[in-house]
Structure formats: structure tokens, C-alpha cells
Amino acid sequence: MAYDAKSIQVLKGMEAVRRRPSMYIGDTHIRGLHHLVFEVVDNSVDEAMVGRCNKIKVTIHKDGSVSVSDNGSGIPVGIHPQQKRPAVEVVLTMLHAGGKFDRKTYQISGGLHGVGVSVVNALSEWLEVEVRRDGNIYWQRYEKGQVKSELKKIGIAKKTGTKIQFYPDKDIFEIREFSFDILANRLRELAFLNRGLLISLNDEESGKSSDFQYKGGIVEFVKYLDENKSPLHKPIYFSGSSNGIEIEVAIQYTDSYAENIFTFANNIDTKEGGTHLIGLKSALTRSINEYGKKNNLVKDEVPSGDDVREGITCVLSVNIPNPQFEGQTKTKLGNSEVKGIVESFIGERLSGYLEENPTVGNKIVAKVLVATRSRVAAKKARELTRRKSLLESDSLPGKLADCSISNPEVTEVFIVEGDSAGGSAKQGRDRTFQAILPLRGKILNVEKARLDKILSNPGIRTIVSALGTGIGRDDFDAEKVRYHRIIIMTDADVDGSHIRTLLLTFFYRYAKELIERGYVYIAQPPLYRVKKEKEIRYAFDENELKRILESMGETQNIYLQRYKGLGEMNPEQLWETTMDPETRTLKRVTLEDAVEAEKIFTILMGHVVEPRRKFIEENALNVQNLDV
């Protein structure tokens, strides 16, 4: 077929969105589905940011649709001077149509800047809008982005606001079930960032509901993040405006070892950081070091930026008239001027605060100096490990049964619990691309240890050596990882679950980028082997076992084996159920919500016992397979 002018397709408006939805919402899976809701909510939050809205209600309806309503000013319904159609229709059917471009109506806004709600309309089987404005209630319906009915008055309105209800298109989305928890996490975040705004979430099917409203704003956000930790002081809070940029920051140090900083720009979670984060880090390092030197607390080794941020919990929120986002997921702030503005603003105020509150200042510096000594000790431990590796003929750990291919894009390593299961895995694997790393016993809980202690743990050293990435901020390099599939394979009992959690804690705290790149997986070994005459089938949970038994009919002559551990499987069984890429099931470890991940790891693996007990009590009834 000739490639000429006739080959060039021009997709207009809604057609372009429906043909390439991932360009607008990221993907057509769980994340993209929920992104639809957040785009509509962002419009309501923009109303709140300019003081025209203080209540937002999100409802998951029994029919699978979602509605978002607010008490804002209502989308304009008058005839648009150029398009000759009602303004609300223009907003819902045309890309880049909205009130956020001239900076008169909205000085600051989030979302897709005039794209969001029209994209939601394009990707919905149907969407209905209800506007309360000018004393009337207006209503209009759309299907797959196209107008289905004219805008009509349907009643009298005493108040103002907008309600948008939509049903995702089955031709676009593989899954159309909304998750209460995914929605709740983002709505909670928005409520923290917009002090006093009430956001309600209701699920008609399950009956679950939550109200999010925080009059303390990001100070309450920091308290929420640290509620399972032991804080060294009350949150430090600054807010103000500099060069047209609104800045809010809340800071609290705890006795933990993890750095826990969340940054936002115009309510958007800037997961990849950016210029505001660089400014914050510079201000922290300079202010705390200057305070320490001035008060003769810092004498020998000067604390690094990493030392200063050990155990910190910080939320930084900036509002910028013209944000520039970059990075793979467009969640990295790129405005160059923001770095200096944030650094100067926070630096001046933090320095003043420490001088006026020496008790807090001394506690923070004492914490930082312990981190500094630990870093120096860890550096010596790393150098010792390197020298030892150079003296050995093979720097890879002896227990690692490596694969013959060295290309990380096609290789995988199974981190296996115990020598017995490791032996079966070594015999059953495909040696070409599968490596096996058996672990003896439980590795160190890294949540309760500093890097110098972690480096002295044989189990951790074995994993780090096998992966090839190094460990610690100075050494870790995800590009050097030797396998692009790192598969945790443990028994399906309590001990196996604990080992899996310890390993996930290690990856989350010291190799998070491997999770973010999608390299970390959890193997799914079967719980049961069912044999009837020559037919053999495997069940991975109780429900699957029930279906298998029902399909086999008569229960006589059925041999049922419950696997207590991987070591009970012979190499062939382990291969065909858990290791063969053609038949196995792997669960990829993801970080959909960093705030909740942080809280869960702190609860499960941290120092404080009471939150862990509460978590177990609240979730005990949800356990499906308990083996004690």
C-alpha cells in the first residue's frame, strides 16, 4: 500500500481520545479508570482553591457509574460567543476548552488544563451533567463524547453547583469496577492539601462511606503519616507567598531511619520530585548544619543531606500559576525559578524557628549526628566488603545458582526460602534464563536498623551481591541490576509470609526504584494438588479447589494433597506450577499509593507495637488462608 497524502489520518476531538486513550489518561487499566474520577474531582477542587466551593461528594453507584458533585458556582450554561453552543457543552465536548487559560477565572489549577472533563466524556458510554446556576437546574446527556440531548431546564435551584455522573465505556476499559480504597487515598490527600475542604466518598453497593476534612491541612497530613511512629517534636509549619508562588511546608522528625518526603504542585503529587524538592533539600541541609555549627554541636564530620533527612517526615505543597511538568509520568516539576524561591523561603523560616526553639533544634541535630556516624561506619563496611570481594575469585555469592544468559532483560532470579526449596528450584528451573538464590532463615528487618547494621547482615549482603545494584544512596544503581524479574518465592504459611514481608520491606526501603520499574514479583505456588486417576490439577486457593472438586464429580478415588511448603514439591511439580512462564502466575509488586505503602510498612515492621496489634485485629477476618 502506497504511503502518500491519502495515508495521513487527521483525528479530531473525541475521536482522537477514543483511538488513543492512554495518551490522555496513562492507561486503560485500573489506574486510568480511576484517573477519570480524579479529573472530574480536580475541576471541583479548582473551584475550592478560588474560594467558590467547600463541599465535594463522590458516589460509586450500584449500576457501576460514578458521580462527582460540588457546591461551586456551576459550569456556565450561556451560549458561547464563538461556538454558538452552551458553554457547558463546549467544555464537555471540545479539548482545550475551559476557564483556565487566561488566568482570570483560575489563577492556579490542577488537572489536564481544559482537557480533563472532555476526555472523561469521550471515554464514557454515557455522561450526564447537572448544573445549578442562575436559579435553575440544567441537565444534558452525552454518549461516547457526543451530545445525546439538548441542554434543558429541569427545575428550580436555590443553590449553585455542578454534578457529573458517568459510566466508563466497556470498549475502552478492561476493568470497570471502581475501588473505594484507591479513590479514598487520593481524596484524603486532596482534603489534606486543601485545608477545610470537605470531600465525601460513598459506595452504594458496599455501604462504605468516608468523610475527609482537615482544618489543620498539611500539619494533619504529617501527623497522619507519623501516627505509628515516635515523633521527636511537634510538626514545624510555614506558609506564605513569594514571587507569586504559594508555599506550604510541614516538617517533623521521628526516631525512624527512613526519609519520608511528599511534594505536591497545584495538588498534583510530584512523585518524581523536581525543582521544589531540590530547593527544600538545600534549605534543610544548610539551615540545620548552620544551626549545629553556630551552637558548637557539629564539630568533626559535617552531616550530609542524607544525614539531615534521616527520620524526617515532610509535606511540601506549592501552587504555581504556570506549572511545567516533565519526567516519564509528567509528575516532576520543571520550573527552574521555583528552586531558589523555595530554598530561600524555607531556609529563612527554618533558621529562625531553630534559633527560637533550641530544644527542638538540639534534638534534630543530635538525631542528624547519629546518622552521620552511622554513614561513616557504613562506608567503612562497604569498603571492607569490596576489598573482600576483590580477593575472591568470584564476587557473586556462593549460594547463587546463576543462569547462562547475562542479558538482564530476559533473565530472572528466584529468591527462595530455605535450602530444600532452593534445591528443588535449582533442579526444576530452566538454567538458560532462571537463576536461584536460596535464603537460609529470615533476613534482617531493615525497618529497625541503620545502614551500617544492614550491611553486616549476611542475608542482605547475599541479595545485594546477587542483584548487582549496590546499596545505599551513594552506591545503589538500578541500571546495574542483573535481572529484570526478581521473584520472591516463599511458602504459603505464616513463616513464608513473614519472610516475604521482610524482603518487600528491604526492597521498599533500599531498592524502591526496582519496584517502580516493575522488576519485583511474588510467585504464586499452589496450595493443593488434586489427583483423580491420571488427571492431576492444582488449586491456588480454596475457591479454586472447590471448583476443581465439583468438576471431578464423585469424591471417591480423589487424592488431595495440601502443600505446607515449597520443599514438599518435587522439581517437576515446582516447575510446572510456579516457575514455568507458560503456566505460572506472578504478581507484580506496585506502588499505587506511596502514602499508604509508607504507613503499612511502618505498622507491620516498625518499632511501635500497638498500631500493629490494631492492624491485625481489624484485618484478621479478611485472611483467607491461615496456616499456623
XYZ file of C-alpha atoms in Angstrom, residues 8-324:
317
model
C -2.376 10.666 6.683
C -5.297 10.490 9.126
C -6.482 13.553 10.991
C -8.354 12.620 14.147
C -10.481 15.359 15.610
C -11.585 15.888 19.200
C -13.335 12.940 20.803
C -12.297 10.544 18.033
C -8.615 11.127 18.834
C -9.173 10.483 22.530
C -11.081 7.250 21.911
C -8.454 5.982 19.463
C -5.503 6.717 21.765
C -6.902 6.904 25.335
C -3.575 6.102 27.016
C -2.113 9.367 25.679
C -4.600 11.227 27.861
C -5.122 9.076 30.968
C -1.972 6.912 31.133
C -3.549 3.505 30.515
C -6.890 1.702 30.195
C -6.447 -0.448 33.282
C -7.095 0.265 36.964
C -5.010 3.448 37.098
C -6.606 5.012 34.010
C -10.102 4.062 35.152
C -9.700 5.880 38.458
C -7.959 8.762 36.724
C -11.336 9.580 35.144
C -12.791 10.266 38.581
C -9.807 12.350 39.640
C -10.079 14.550 36.529
C -13.674 15.427 37.412
C -12.778 15.918 41.090
C -9.878 18.208 40.093
C -12.360 20.610 38.491
C -14.277 20.816 41.768
C -11.044 21.270 43.741
C -10.110 24.155 41.416
C -13.376 25.784 42.454
C -12.388 25.268 46.101
C -8.944 26.804 45.524
C -10.536 30.074 44.416
C -12.975 30.039 47.332
C -16.156 29.123 45.466
C -16.637 25.600 46.812
C -16.245 23.886 50.203
C -18.009 20.539 49.663
C -17.396 17.756 47.141
C -19.279 14.454 47.098
C -18.116 11.370 45.184
C -20.509 8.415 44.866
C -19.940 4.934 43.422
C -23.433 3.928 42.272
C -24.905 0.424 42.178
C -25.049 0.495 38.373
C -21.242 0.946 38.201
C -21.306 4.647 37.385
C -19.640 7.370 39.449
C -20.905 10.864 40.216
C -18.997 13.914 41.444
C -20.980 16.860 42.768
C -19.878 20.146 44.329
C -21.361 23.366 45.657
C -19.247 25.592 43.409
C -20.511 28.257 41.034
C -21.662 25.783 38.376
C -20.300 25.418 34.838
C -21.558 28.357 32.717
C -24.596 27.489 30.575
C -24.831 30.614 28.415
C -24.226 30.473 24.658
C -20.516 30.536 23.792
C -19.839 33.551 21.512
C -17.629 31.660 19.021
C -19.030 28.102 19.148
C -22.706 29.186 19.308
C -23.406 26.296 21.706
C -23.988 26.279 25.503
C -20.684 26.787 27.335
C -21.150 23.584 29.370
C -21.451 21.620 26.120
C -18.285 23.243 24.768
C -16.398 22.298 27.952
C -17.584 18.675 27.735
C -17.080 18.076 24.012
C -14.043 20.099 22.991
C -10.435 19.529 24.002
C -8.610 22.553 25.408
C -11.834 24.344 26.248
C -12.177 25.711 29.766
C -11.721 28.650 32.079
C -8.063 28.032 32.965
C -6.157 29.592 30.101
C -6.452 33.357 30.578
C -5.604 33.168 34.339
C -8.519 35.480 35.129
C -11.001 32.894 36.384
C -8.492 30.436 37.896
C -5.082 31.778 38.942
C -3.981 28.256 39.870
C -5.421 24.902 38.855
C -4.579 21.214 38.592
C -5.871 18.525 36.241
C -5.244 18.398 32.497
C -5.869 22.129 31.913
C -9.004 22.142 29.764
C -8.617 18.542 28.577
C -9.761 16.555 31.616
C -13.548 16.549 31.691
C -13.910 16.295 27.888
C -11.617 13.238 27.961
C -13.825 11.662 30.645
C -16.837 12.309 28.414
C -15.112 10.776 25.379
C -14.237 7.579 27.274
C -17.677 7.059 28.844
C -20.622 5.047 27.499
C -22.714 7.872 28.848
C -22.233 11.021 30.870
C -24.847 13.292 32.394
C -24.201 16.800 33.653
C -26.430 18.706 36.039
C -25.701 22.403 36.654
C -27.317 24.527 39.376
C -26.860 28.131 38.333
C -28.812 31.357 37.834
C -31.701 29.966 39.925
C -32.236 26.975 37.603
C -31.217 23.340 37.296
C -29.876 22.453 33.834
C -29.314 18.889 32.522
C -27.708 17.326 29.468
C -26.714 13.793 28.394
C -23.809 12.589 26.229
C -22.882 9.176 24.856
C -19.275 8.333 23.916
C -18.463 12.029 23.898
C -21.306 13.008 21.571
C -24.310 15.154 22.508
C -27.363 12.932 23.033
C -29.844 15.568 24.220
C -30.037 19.309 24.164
C -29.328 21.278 27.351
C -32.661 21.680 29.155
C -34.004 23.276 32.335
C -35.380 20.623 34.683
C -36.099 22.575 37.863
C -35.539 25.475 40.211
C -32.221 25.756 42.131
C -31.772 27.547 45.450
C -28.006 26.941 45.460
C -25.248 26.601 42.874
C -23.009 23.697 41.874
C -22.195 21.009 39.335
C -22.863 17.266 39.256
C -21.247 14.988 36.678
C -22.176 11.305 36.513
C -20.522 8.934 34.040
C -20.258 5.247 33.152
C -16.895 4.088 31.684
C -17.026 2.604 28.204
C -16.585 -1.188 28.033
C -14.923 -0.796 24.626
C -12.130 1.213 26.277
C -11.644 -0.267 29.755
C -10.878 -3.914 30.534
C -11.973 -3.471 34.157
C -14.775 -1.085 35.138
C -15.096 -1.715 38.866
C -14.069 1.268 40.968
C -12.039 0.683 44.117
C -13.235 2.504 47.229
C -9.725 2.389 48.683
C -7.978 3.818 45.598
C -10.465 6.678 45.467
C -10.273 7.226 49.243
C -6.473 7.528 49.237
C -6.430 10.302 46.629
C -9.459 12.126 48.072
C -7.876 12.054 51.545
C -4.727 13.537 50.035
C -6.696 16.342 48.351
C -8.509 17.119 51.614
C -5.165 17.415 53.440
C -3.832 19.753 50.747
C -6.925 21.975 50.756
C -7.452 22.978 54.365
C -11.090 22.787 55.475
C -12.466 21.325 52.217
C -14.993 18.527 52.923
C -14.766 15.598 50.494
C -17.246 12.752 50.986
C -16.980 9.295 49.403
C -19.872 6.807 49.313
C -20.206 3.324 47.827
C -23.876 2.387 47.377
C -23.114 -1.297 46.805
C -20.953 -1.981 49.878
C -22.390 0.737 52.099
C -18.905 2.070 52.848
C -18.518 5.807 53.301
C -15.842 8.254 54.461
C -15.666 11.993 55.034
C -12.331 13.753 54.624
C -11.898 17.198 56.133
C -8.749 18.541 57.788
C -8.825 22.004 59.272
C -5.122 21.614 60.096
C -4.234 20.943 56.435
C -0.773 19.519 55.802
C 0.097 19.648 59.514
C -2.566 16.973 59.987
C -1.128 15.213 56.923
C 2.257 14.907 58.678
C 0.566 13.700 61.882
C -1.333 11.110 59.834
C 1.908 9.865 58.263
C 3.630 9.691 61.672
C 0.797 8.287 63.784
C 2.577 4.914 64.014
C 6.000 6.393 64.751
C 7.603 8.161 67.723
C 7.973 11.900 66.870
C 10.832 13.935 68.369
C 8.776 17.163 68.348
C 5.512 18.728 67.176
C 5.242 19.467 63.432
C 7.036 22.616 62.232
C 4.832 24.577 59.817
C 5.453 27.517 57.485
C 3.237 29.051 54.821
C 3.321 32.162 52.680
C 3.778 33.581 49.223
C 6.976 34.517 47.416
C 7.266 35.859 43.855
C 3.702 34.790 43.068
C 4.234 31.220 44.318
C 2.264 29.962 47.322
C 4.351 27.706 49.589
C 3.269 25.442 52.463
C 5.564 23.058 54.313
C 5.177 20.871 57.401
C 8.184 19.056 58.939
C 8.535 16.507 61.727
C 11.415 14.256 62.770
C 10.801 10.794 64.241
C 13.040 8.089 65.700
C 12.782 6.073 62.442
C 15.559 5.835 59.847
C 13.590 6.435 56.665
C 13.342 9.695 54.754
C 9.679 10.374 54.078
C 9.093 13.456 51.891
C 5.963 14.088 49.813
C 5.836 17.014 47.396
C 2.891 18.493 45.523
C 2.480 21.193 42.891
C -1.032 22.552 42.295
C -2.419 19.498 44.175
C -0.604 17.117 41.805
C 1.538 14.501 43.550
C 5.020 15.114 42.107
C 6.293 11.583 42.703
C 9.437 12.236 40.667
C 10.241 15.393 42.623
C 11.526 18.404 40.759
C 12.791 21.905 41.422
C 10.666 22.462 44.555
C 12.113 19.297 46.124
C 15.675 20.368 45.293
C 15.027 23.725 46.956
C 13.570 22.049 50.049
C 16.544 19.688 50.442
C 19.067 22.508 50.075
C 17.241 24.593 52.696
C 17.108 21.701 55.185
C 20.820 20.863 54.847
C 22.022 24.440 55.065
C 19.740 25.560 57.937
C 20.373 22.551 60.184
C 24.129 22.485 59.580
C 24.394 26.220 60.223
C 22.450 25.840 63.463
C 24.660 22.937 64.539
C 27.896 24.797 63.817
C 26.695 28.024 65.426
C 25.869 26.188 68.646
C 29.064 24.056 68.643
C 27.098 20.847 68.116
C 28.713 19.977 64.751
C 32.487 19.707 65.114
C 34.190 16.982 63.105
C 32.323 15.238 60.267
C 29.831 17.642 58.636
C 26.400 15.988 58.126
C 25.438 15.315 54.506
C 21.997 15.959 53.041
C 21.090 12.294 53.581
C 22.099 12.538 57.252
C 19.954 15.641 57.708
C 16.913 13.899 56.199
C 17.129 10.630 58.149
C 13.855 10.127 60.037
C 12.189 13.208 58.542
C 8.535 13.337 57.547
C 7.790 16.339 55.378
C 4.943 17.539 53.155
C 5.692 20.386 50.747
C 2.900 21.942 48.690
C 3.425 24.717 46.156
C 0.886 26.491 43.953
C 2.268 27.935 40.733
C 0.423 29.984 38.063
C 2.147 28.187 35.147
C 3.489 24.787 36.245
C 5.755 22.885 33.868
